[in-house]
Short mmCIF file of C-alpha atoms in Angstrom, two decimals:
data_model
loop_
_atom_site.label_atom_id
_atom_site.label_comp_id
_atom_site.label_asym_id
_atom_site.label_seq_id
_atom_site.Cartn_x
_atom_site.Cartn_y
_atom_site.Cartn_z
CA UNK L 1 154.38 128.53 124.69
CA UNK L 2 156.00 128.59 121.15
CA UNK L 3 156.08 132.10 119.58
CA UNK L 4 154.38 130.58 116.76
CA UNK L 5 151.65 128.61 118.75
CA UNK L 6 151.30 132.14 120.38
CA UNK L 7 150.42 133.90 117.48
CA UNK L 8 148.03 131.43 116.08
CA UNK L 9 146.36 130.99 119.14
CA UNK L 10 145.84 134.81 119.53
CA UNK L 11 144.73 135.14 115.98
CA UNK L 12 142.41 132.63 116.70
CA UNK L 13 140.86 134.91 119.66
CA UNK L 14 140.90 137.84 117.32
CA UNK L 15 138.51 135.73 114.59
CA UNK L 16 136.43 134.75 117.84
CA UNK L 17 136.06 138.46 119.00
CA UNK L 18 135.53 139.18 115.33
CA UNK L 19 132.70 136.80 115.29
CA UNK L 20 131.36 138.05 118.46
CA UNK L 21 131.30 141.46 116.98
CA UNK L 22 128.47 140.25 114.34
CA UNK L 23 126.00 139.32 116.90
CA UNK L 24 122.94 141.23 117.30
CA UNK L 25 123.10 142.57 120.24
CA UNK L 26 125.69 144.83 119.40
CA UNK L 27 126.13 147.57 117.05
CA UNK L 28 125.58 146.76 113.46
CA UNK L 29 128.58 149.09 112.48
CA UNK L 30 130.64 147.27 114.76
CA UNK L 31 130.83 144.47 112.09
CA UNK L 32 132.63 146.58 109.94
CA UNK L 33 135.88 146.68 112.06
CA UNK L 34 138.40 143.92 110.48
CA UNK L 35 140.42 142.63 113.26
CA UNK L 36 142.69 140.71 111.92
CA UNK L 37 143.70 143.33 110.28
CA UNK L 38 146.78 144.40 112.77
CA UNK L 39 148.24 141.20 112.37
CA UNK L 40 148.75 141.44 108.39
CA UNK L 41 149.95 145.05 108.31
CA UNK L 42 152.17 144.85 112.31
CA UNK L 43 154.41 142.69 110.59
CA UNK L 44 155.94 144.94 107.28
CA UNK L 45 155.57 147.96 109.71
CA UNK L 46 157.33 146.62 112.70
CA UNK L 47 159.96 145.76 110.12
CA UNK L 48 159.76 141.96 110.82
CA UNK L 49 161.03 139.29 108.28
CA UNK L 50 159.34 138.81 105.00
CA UNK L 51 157.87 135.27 105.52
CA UNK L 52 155.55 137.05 108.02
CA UNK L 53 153.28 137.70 104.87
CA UNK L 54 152.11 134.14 104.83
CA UNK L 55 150.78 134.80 107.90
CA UNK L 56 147.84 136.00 106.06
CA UNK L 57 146.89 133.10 104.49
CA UNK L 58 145.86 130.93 107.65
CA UNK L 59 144.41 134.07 108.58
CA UNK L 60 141.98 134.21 105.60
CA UNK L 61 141.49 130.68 105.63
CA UNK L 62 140.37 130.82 109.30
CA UNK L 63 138.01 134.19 108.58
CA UNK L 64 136.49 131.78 105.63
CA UNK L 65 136.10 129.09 108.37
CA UNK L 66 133.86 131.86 110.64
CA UNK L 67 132.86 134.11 107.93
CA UNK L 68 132.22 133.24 104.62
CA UNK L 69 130.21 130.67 103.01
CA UNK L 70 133.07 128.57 100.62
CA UNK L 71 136.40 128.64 101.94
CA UNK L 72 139.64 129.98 99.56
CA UNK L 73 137.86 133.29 99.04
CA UNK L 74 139.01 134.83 102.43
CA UNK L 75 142.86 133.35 101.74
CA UNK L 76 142.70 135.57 98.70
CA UNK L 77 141.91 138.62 99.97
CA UNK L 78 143.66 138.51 103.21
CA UNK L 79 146.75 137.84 101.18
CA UNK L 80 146.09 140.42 98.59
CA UNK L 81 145.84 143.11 101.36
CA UNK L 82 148.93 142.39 102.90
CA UNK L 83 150.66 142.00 99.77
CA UNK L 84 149.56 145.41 99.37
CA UNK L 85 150.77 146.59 102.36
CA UNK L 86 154.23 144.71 101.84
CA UNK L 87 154.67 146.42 98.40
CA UNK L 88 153.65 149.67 100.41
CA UNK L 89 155.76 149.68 103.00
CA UNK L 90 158.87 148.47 101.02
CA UNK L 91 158.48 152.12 98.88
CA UNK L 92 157.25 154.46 102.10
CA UNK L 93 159.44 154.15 105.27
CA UNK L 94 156.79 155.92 107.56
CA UNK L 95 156.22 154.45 110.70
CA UNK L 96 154.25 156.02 112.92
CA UNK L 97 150.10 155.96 113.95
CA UNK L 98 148.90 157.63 110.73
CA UNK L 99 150.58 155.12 108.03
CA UNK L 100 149.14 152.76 110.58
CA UNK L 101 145.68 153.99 110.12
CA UNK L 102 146.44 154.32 106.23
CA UNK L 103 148.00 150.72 106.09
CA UNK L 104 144.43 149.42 107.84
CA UNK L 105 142.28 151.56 105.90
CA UNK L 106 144.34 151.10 102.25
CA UNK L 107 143.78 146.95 103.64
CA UNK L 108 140.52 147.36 104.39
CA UNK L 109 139.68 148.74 101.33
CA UNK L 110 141.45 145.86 99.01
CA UNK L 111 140.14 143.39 101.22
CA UNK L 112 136.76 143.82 100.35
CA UNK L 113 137.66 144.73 96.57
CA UNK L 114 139.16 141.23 96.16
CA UNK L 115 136.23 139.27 97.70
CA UNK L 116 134.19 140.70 95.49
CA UNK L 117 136.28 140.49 92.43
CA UNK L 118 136.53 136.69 93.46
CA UNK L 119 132.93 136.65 94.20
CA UNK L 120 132.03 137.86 90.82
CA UNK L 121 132.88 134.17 88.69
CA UNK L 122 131.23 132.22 91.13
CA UNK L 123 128.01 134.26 91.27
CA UNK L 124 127.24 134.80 94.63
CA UNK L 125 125.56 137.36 96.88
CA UNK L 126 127.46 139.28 99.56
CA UNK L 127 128.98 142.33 97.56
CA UNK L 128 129.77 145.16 99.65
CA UNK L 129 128.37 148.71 99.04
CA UNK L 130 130.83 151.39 98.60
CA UNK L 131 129.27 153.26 101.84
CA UNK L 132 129.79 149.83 103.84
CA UNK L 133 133.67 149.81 102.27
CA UNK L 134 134.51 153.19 103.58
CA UNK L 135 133.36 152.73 106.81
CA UNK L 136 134.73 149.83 107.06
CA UNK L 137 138.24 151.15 106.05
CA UNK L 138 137.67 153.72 108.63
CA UNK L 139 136.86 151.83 111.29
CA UNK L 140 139.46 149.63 110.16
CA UNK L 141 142.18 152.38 110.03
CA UNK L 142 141.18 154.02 113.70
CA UNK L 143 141.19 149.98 115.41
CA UNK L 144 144.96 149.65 113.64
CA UNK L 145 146.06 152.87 114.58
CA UNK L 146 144.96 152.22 118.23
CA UNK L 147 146.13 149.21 118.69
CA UNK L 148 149.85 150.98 117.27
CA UNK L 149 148.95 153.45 119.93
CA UNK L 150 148.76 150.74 122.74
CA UNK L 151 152.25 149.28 121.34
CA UNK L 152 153.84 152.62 121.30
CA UNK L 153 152.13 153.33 124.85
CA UNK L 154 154.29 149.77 125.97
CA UNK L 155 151.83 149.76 128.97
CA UNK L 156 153.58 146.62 130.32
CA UNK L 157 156.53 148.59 130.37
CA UNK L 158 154.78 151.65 132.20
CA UNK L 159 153.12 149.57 135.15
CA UNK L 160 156.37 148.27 136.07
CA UNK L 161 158.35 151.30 136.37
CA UNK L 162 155.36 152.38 138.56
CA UNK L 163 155.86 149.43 140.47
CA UNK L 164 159.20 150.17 140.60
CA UNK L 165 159.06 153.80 141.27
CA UNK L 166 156.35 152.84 144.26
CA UNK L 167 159.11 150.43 145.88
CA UNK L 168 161.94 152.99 145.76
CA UNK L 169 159.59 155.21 147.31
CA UNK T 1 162.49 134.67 98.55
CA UNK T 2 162.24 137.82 96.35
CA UNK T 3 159.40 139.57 95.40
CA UNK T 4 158.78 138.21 92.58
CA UNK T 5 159.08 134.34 93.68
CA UNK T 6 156.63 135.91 96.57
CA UNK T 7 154.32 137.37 93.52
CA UNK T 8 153.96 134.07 92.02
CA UNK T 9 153.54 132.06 94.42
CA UNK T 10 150.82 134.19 95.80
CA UNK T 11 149.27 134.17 92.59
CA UNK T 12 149.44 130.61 92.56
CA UNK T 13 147.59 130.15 95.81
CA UNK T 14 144.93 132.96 94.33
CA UNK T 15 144.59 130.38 91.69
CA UNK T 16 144.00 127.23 94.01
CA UNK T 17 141.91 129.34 96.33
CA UNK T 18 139.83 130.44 93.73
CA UNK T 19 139.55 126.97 91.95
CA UNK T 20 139.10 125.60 95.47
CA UNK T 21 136.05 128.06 95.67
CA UNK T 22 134.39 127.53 93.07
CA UNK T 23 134.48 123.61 93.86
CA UNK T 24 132.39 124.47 96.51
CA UNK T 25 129.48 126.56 94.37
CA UNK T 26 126.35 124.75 93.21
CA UNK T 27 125.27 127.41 90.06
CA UNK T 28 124.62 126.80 86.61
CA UNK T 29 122.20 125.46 84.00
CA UNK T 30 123.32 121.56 85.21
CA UNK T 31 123.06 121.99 88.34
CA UNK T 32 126.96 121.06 88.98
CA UNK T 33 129.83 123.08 90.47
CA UNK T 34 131.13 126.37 89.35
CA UNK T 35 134.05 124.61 88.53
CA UNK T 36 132.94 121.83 86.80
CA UNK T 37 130.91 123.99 84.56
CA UNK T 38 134.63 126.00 84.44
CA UNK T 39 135.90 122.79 82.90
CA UNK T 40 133.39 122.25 80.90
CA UNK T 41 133.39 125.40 79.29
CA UNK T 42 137.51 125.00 79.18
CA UNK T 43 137.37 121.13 77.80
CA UNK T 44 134.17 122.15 75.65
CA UNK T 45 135.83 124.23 72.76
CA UNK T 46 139.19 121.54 71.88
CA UNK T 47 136.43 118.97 71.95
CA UNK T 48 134.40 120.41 69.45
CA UNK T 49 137.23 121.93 67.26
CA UNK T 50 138.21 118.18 67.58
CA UNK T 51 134.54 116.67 66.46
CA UNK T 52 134.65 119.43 63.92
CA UNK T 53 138.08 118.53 62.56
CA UNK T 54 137.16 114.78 62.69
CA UNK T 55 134.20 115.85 61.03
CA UNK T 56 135.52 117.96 58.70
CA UNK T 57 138.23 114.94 57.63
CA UNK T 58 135.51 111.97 57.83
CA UNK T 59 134.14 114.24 55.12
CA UNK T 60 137.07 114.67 52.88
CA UNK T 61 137.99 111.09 53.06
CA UNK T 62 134.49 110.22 51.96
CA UNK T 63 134.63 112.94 49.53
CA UNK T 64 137.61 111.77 48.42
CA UNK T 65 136.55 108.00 48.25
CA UNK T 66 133.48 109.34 46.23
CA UNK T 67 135.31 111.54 43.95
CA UNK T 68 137.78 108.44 43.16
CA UNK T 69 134.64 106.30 42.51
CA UNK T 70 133.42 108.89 40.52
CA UNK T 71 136.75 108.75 38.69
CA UNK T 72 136.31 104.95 37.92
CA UNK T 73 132.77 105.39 37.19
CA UNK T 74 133.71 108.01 34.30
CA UNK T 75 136.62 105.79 33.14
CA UNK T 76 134.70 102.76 32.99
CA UNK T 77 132.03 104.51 31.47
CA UNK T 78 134.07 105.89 29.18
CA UNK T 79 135.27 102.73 27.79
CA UNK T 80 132.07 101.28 27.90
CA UNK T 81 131.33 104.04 25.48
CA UNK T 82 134.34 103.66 22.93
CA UNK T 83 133.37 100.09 23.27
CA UNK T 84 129.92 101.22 22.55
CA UNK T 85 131.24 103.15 19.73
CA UNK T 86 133.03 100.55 18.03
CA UNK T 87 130.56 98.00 18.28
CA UNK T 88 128.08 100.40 16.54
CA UNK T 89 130.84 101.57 13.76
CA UNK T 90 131.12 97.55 13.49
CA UNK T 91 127.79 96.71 13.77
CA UNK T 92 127.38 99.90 11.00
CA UNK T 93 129.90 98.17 9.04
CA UNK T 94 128.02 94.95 9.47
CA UNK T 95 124.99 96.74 8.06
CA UNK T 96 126.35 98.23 5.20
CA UNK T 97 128.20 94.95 4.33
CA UNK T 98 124.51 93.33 4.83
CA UNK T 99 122.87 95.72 2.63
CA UNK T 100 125.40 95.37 0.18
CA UNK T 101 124.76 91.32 0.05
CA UNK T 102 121.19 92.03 -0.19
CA UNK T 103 121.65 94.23 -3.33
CA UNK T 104 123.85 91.29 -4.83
CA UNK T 105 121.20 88.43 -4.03
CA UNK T 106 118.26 90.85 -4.78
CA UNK T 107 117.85 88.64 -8.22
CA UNK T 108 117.99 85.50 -6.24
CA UNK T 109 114.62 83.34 -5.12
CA UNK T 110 112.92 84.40 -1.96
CA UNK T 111 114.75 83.03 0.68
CA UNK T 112 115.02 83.42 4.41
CA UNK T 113 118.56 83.51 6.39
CA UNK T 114 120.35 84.78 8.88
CA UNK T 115 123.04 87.57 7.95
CA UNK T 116 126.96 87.29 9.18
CA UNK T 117 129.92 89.01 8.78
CA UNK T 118 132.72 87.86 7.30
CA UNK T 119 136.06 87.72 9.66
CA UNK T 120 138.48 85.93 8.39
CA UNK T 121 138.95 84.20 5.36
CA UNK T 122 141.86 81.84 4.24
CA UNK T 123 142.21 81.63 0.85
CA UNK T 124 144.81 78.28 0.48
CA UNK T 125 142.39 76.28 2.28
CA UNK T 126 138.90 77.58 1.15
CA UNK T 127 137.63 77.96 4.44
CA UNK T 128 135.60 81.43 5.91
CA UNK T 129 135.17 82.37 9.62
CA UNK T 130 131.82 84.36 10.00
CA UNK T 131 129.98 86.27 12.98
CA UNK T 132 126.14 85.54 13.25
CA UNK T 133 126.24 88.78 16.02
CA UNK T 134 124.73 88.81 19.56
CA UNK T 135 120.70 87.40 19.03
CA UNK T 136 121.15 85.00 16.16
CA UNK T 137 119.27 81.83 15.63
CA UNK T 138 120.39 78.36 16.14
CA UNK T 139 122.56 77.85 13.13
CA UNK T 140 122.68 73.85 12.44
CA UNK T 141 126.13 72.21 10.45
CA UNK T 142 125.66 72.15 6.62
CA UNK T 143 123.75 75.32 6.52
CA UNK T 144 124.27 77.06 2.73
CA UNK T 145 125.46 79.94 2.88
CA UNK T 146 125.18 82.75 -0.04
CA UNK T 147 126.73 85.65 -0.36
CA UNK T 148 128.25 88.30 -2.99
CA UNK T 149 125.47 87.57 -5.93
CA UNK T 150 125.58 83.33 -5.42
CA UNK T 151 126.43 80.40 -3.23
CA UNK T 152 129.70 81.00 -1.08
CA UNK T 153 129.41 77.66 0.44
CA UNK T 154 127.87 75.44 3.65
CA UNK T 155 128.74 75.49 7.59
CA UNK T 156 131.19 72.54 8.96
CA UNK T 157 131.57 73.85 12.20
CA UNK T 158 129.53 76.17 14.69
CA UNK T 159 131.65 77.94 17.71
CA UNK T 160 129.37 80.02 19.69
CA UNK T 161 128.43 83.23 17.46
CA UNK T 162 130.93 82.29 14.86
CA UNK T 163 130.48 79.98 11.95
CA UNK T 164 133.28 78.34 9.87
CA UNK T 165 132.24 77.65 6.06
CA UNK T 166 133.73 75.29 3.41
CA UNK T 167 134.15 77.27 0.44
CA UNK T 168 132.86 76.16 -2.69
CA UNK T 169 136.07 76.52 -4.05
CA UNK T 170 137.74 73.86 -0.75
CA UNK T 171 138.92 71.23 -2.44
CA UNK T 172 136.78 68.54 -1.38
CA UNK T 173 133.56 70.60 -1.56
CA UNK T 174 131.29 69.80 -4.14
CA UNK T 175 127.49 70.92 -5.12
CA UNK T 176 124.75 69.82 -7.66
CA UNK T 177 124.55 72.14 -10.09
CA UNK T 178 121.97 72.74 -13.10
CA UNK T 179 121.28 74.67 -15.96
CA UNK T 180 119.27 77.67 -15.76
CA UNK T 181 116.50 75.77 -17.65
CA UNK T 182 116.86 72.75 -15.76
CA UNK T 183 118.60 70.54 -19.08
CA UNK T 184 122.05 69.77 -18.31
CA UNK T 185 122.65 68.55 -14.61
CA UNK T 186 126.42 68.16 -13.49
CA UNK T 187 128.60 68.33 -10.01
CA UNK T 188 130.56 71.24 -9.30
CA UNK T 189 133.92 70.47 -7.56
CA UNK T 190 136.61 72.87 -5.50
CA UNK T 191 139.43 72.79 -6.94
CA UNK T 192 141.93 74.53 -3.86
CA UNK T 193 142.29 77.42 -6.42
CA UNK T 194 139.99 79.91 -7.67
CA UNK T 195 137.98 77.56 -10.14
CA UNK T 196 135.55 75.01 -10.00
CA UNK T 197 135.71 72.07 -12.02
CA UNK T 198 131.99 71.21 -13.77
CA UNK T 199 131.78 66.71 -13.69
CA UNK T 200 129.41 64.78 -14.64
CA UNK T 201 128.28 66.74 -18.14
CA UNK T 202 128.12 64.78 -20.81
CA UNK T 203 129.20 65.59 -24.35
CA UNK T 204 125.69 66.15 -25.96
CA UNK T 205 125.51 68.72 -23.09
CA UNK T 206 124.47 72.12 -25.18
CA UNK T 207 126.24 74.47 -22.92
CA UNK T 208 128.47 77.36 -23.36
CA UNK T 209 131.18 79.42 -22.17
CA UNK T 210 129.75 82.10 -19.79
CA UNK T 211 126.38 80.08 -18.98
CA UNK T 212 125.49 80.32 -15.42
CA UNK T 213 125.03 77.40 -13.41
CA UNK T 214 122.65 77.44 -10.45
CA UNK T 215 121.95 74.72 -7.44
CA UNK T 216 119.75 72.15 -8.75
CA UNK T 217 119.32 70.73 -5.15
CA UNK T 218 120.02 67.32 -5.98
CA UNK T 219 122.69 67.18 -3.14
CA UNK T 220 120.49 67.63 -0.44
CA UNK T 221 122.24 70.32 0.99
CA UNK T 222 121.42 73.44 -1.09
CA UNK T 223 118.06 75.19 -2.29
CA UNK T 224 117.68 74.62 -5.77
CA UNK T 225 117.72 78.05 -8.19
CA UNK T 226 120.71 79.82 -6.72
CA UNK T 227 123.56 80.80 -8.86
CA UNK T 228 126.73 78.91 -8.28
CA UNK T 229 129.12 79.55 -11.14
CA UNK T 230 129.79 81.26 -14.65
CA UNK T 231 131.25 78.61 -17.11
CA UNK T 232 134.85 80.10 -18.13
CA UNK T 233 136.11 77.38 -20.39
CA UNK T 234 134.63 74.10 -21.87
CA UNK T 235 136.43 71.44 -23.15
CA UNK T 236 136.22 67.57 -25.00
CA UNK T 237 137.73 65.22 -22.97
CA UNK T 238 138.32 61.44 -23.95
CA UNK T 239 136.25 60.66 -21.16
CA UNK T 240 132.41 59.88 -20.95
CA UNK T 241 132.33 63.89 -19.66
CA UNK T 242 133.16 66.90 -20.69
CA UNK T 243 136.20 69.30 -18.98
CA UNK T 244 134.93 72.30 -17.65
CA UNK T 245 136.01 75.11 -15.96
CA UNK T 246 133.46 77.61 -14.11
CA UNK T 247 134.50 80.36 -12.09
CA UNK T 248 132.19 80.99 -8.61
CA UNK T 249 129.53 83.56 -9.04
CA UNK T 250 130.31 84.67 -5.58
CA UNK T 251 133.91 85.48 -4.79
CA UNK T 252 135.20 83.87 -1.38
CA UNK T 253 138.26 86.23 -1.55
CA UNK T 254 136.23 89.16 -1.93
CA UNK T 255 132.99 88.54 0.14
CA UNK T 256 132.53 90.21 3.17
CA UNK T 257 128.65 89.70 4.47
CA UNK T 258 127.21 86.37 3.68
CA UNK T 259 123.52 85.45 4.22
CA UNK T 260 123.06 81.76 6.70
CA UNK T 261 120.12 80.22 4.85
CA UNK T 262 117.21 78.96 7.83
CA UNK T 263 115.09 76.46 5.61
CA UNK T 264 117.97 74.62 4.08
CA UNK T 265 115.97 71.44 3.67
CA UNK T 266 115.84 70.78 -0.72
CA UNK T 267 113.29 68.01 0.15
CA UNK T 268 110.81 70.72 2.17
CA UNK T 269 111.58 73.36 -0.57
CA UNK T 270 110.56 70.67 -3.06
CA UNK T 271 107.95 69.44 -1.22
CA UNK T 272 106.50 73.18 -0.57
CA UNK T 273 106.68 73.43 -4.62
CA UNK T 274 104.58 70.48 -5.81
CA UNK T 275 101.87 71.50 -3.43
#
């Protein structure tokens, strides 16, 4: 499989899980975790090329697809939030967990500031509280940082040196 | 790509996301799209500065057109008033001309006529050109006409308002004259000049030098009593006649308002006198 296809396809899984976070069985917090989120801030923090940013527009488009009533407004604010985090990470060179959580929660928090900006013209309902934005960003922040913590753990990596380790043995 | 060709592109996909959007909102007072009431209220303010400058321009051109009617209005009005104004000064003229004809023939019989002004006059061949004025009667050919104290002459020729007149003193006009008292009957001739010749007297006539002669109607053309002439010079001839020379009462050189007589007819003046 292409490394493109691959990444679609996966992002595509992450908007499905996404979805299946909203339905009500499960915890109405749980809503407020962005998924997609790793996949616009990974990129500028793993250092990979630039045209990784437009990455964030299929992404929107596809959350507008699941999530939101007209499509475009999604496309916006995906893109806004990693342009954010592009800009951000071009002036700070810190790497590790925390500007991980930062990078989701800073995201978070534009991503919901420019839906609603672009919500305000067209007149419709769905604004955000600023309670719902924090936790959001929170949530947000702690499911970015864990999922650097996962990379940095390389657990691939670690089961076969066990393997390895067990057959020397 | 730099960051700013990424910044503008991005903002140009904000832009079709956004117009993209709002293509998708029902919302407004129409009922339409967000973004057709977007265009609406984008196309809405050229179109009416438009209408309003059309407007605005229909206006002045009409204003314009009006104003430059009203121009031509005033001018023609204007001329129609200095037109106005001469025709009264003329007409004023005309009046005091008339009045001053009236005083001269206030010692002649009661007659009724038409008044006309005098335009043009040539002397060498005794002829007048008069203006009856706008309203006048019918005036008919041989029509006396008096003016300046007498008899200036008749009507040969009738053009519209204007009337040409033989003067008494043309050289083939001639008029029955009489006597005050009705004795001595003769025929007063033009002469081309400034005299008239008195024919037809005989010598046991008892007349003198500065008698007036008056019409004695005879000729069928004038009223009988109206003064003609002023005897100047009287003289024996070897003839039947005598040889004299009368000057006209009324001046053809001189007159300006003359008097168009309506009941010209001796025989119905004579008539109306025996009865």
């Amino acid at each position: 499989m292409k490394k493109g296809l691959k990444v679609f396809a996966l992002v595509a899984v992450t908007l499905i899980v996404q979805r299946l976070l909203g339905h009500p069985r499960i915890l109405p917090l749980a809503t407020a975790f962005l998924l997609p989120m790793p996949w616009i801030i990974g990129p500028p923090l793993l250092g990979f090329d630039r045209r990784w940013y437009w990455l964030s527009f299929p992404i929107g488009l596809g959350w507008d697809l699941f999530f939101e009533p007209i499509v475009g407004i999604g496309a916006i604010a995906w893109s806004a939030a990693a342009l954010m985090i592009w800009t951000g990470t071009s002036i700070a060179a810190e790497r590790r967990t925390c500007a991980w959580f930062a990078a989701g929660a800073g995201g978070a928090v534009v991503f919901w500031l420019i839906r609603s900006i672009c919500f305000l013209p067209l007149d419709l309902p769905g604004t955000p509280t600023w309670s719902w934005i924090g936790i959001s960003a929170l949530l947000t922040g702690v499911w970015c940082a864990a999922v650097h913590t996962v990379m940095v753990l390389d657990l691939p990596a670690r089961w076969r040196q066990r393997q390895a380790r067990r057959l020397r043995l | 790509m730099t960051r700013r060709t990424l910044l503008f592109r991005t903002l140009v996909l904000w832009a079709f996301f956004e117009i993209i959007a709002a293509a998708q909102v029902r919302g407004g007072p129409s009922g339409g799209t967000i973004l057709s009431s977007w265009v609406r209220a984008l196309i809405t303010p050229p179109i009416t500065a438009v209408e309003g400058m059309t407007h605005s321009m229909n206006n002045f051109v009409a204003g314009f057109r009006s104003s430059r009617a009203l121009a031509w209005e005033n001018q023609r009005l204007t001329n129609e008033m200095e037109t106005l104004k001469n025709r009264n000064a003329t007409l004023l003229t005309d009046l005091q001309a008339t009045l001053q004809a009236a005083e001269n023939l206030r010692d002649l019989p009661l007659f009724s006529g038409t008044p006309a002004r005098c335009l043009y006059r040539d002397v060498g061949r005794g002829l007048l050109l008069v203006s009856l004025g706008p309203g006048a009667p019918t005036i008919d050919r041989d029509t006396p006409v008096l003016g300046g104290g007498g008899v200036v002459g008749r009507v040969i020729r009738i053009e519209n308002q204007d009337c040409w007149i033989e003067s008494l003193t043309h050289a083939a006009a001639a008029i029955a004259v009489t006597t005050s008292d009705g004795l001595t009957h003769g025929l007063a001739e033009g002469t081309g000049g400034p005299t008239l010749e008195i024919r037809f007297v005989s010598h046991r006539a008892s007349l003198t030098v500065g008698q007036e002669l008056v019409t004695s109607g005879a000729d069928g053309i004038y009223l009988p009593g109206f003064p003609v002439a002023t005897i100047t010079s009287i003289r024996e001839s070897d003839g039947p006649f005598l040889e004299i020379t009368a000057h006209p009462v009324a001046d053809p050189t001189t007159v300006q308002s003359v008097w168009l007589l309506h009941d010209h007819n001796p025989t119905e003046g004579i008539a109306q006198e025996d009865s």
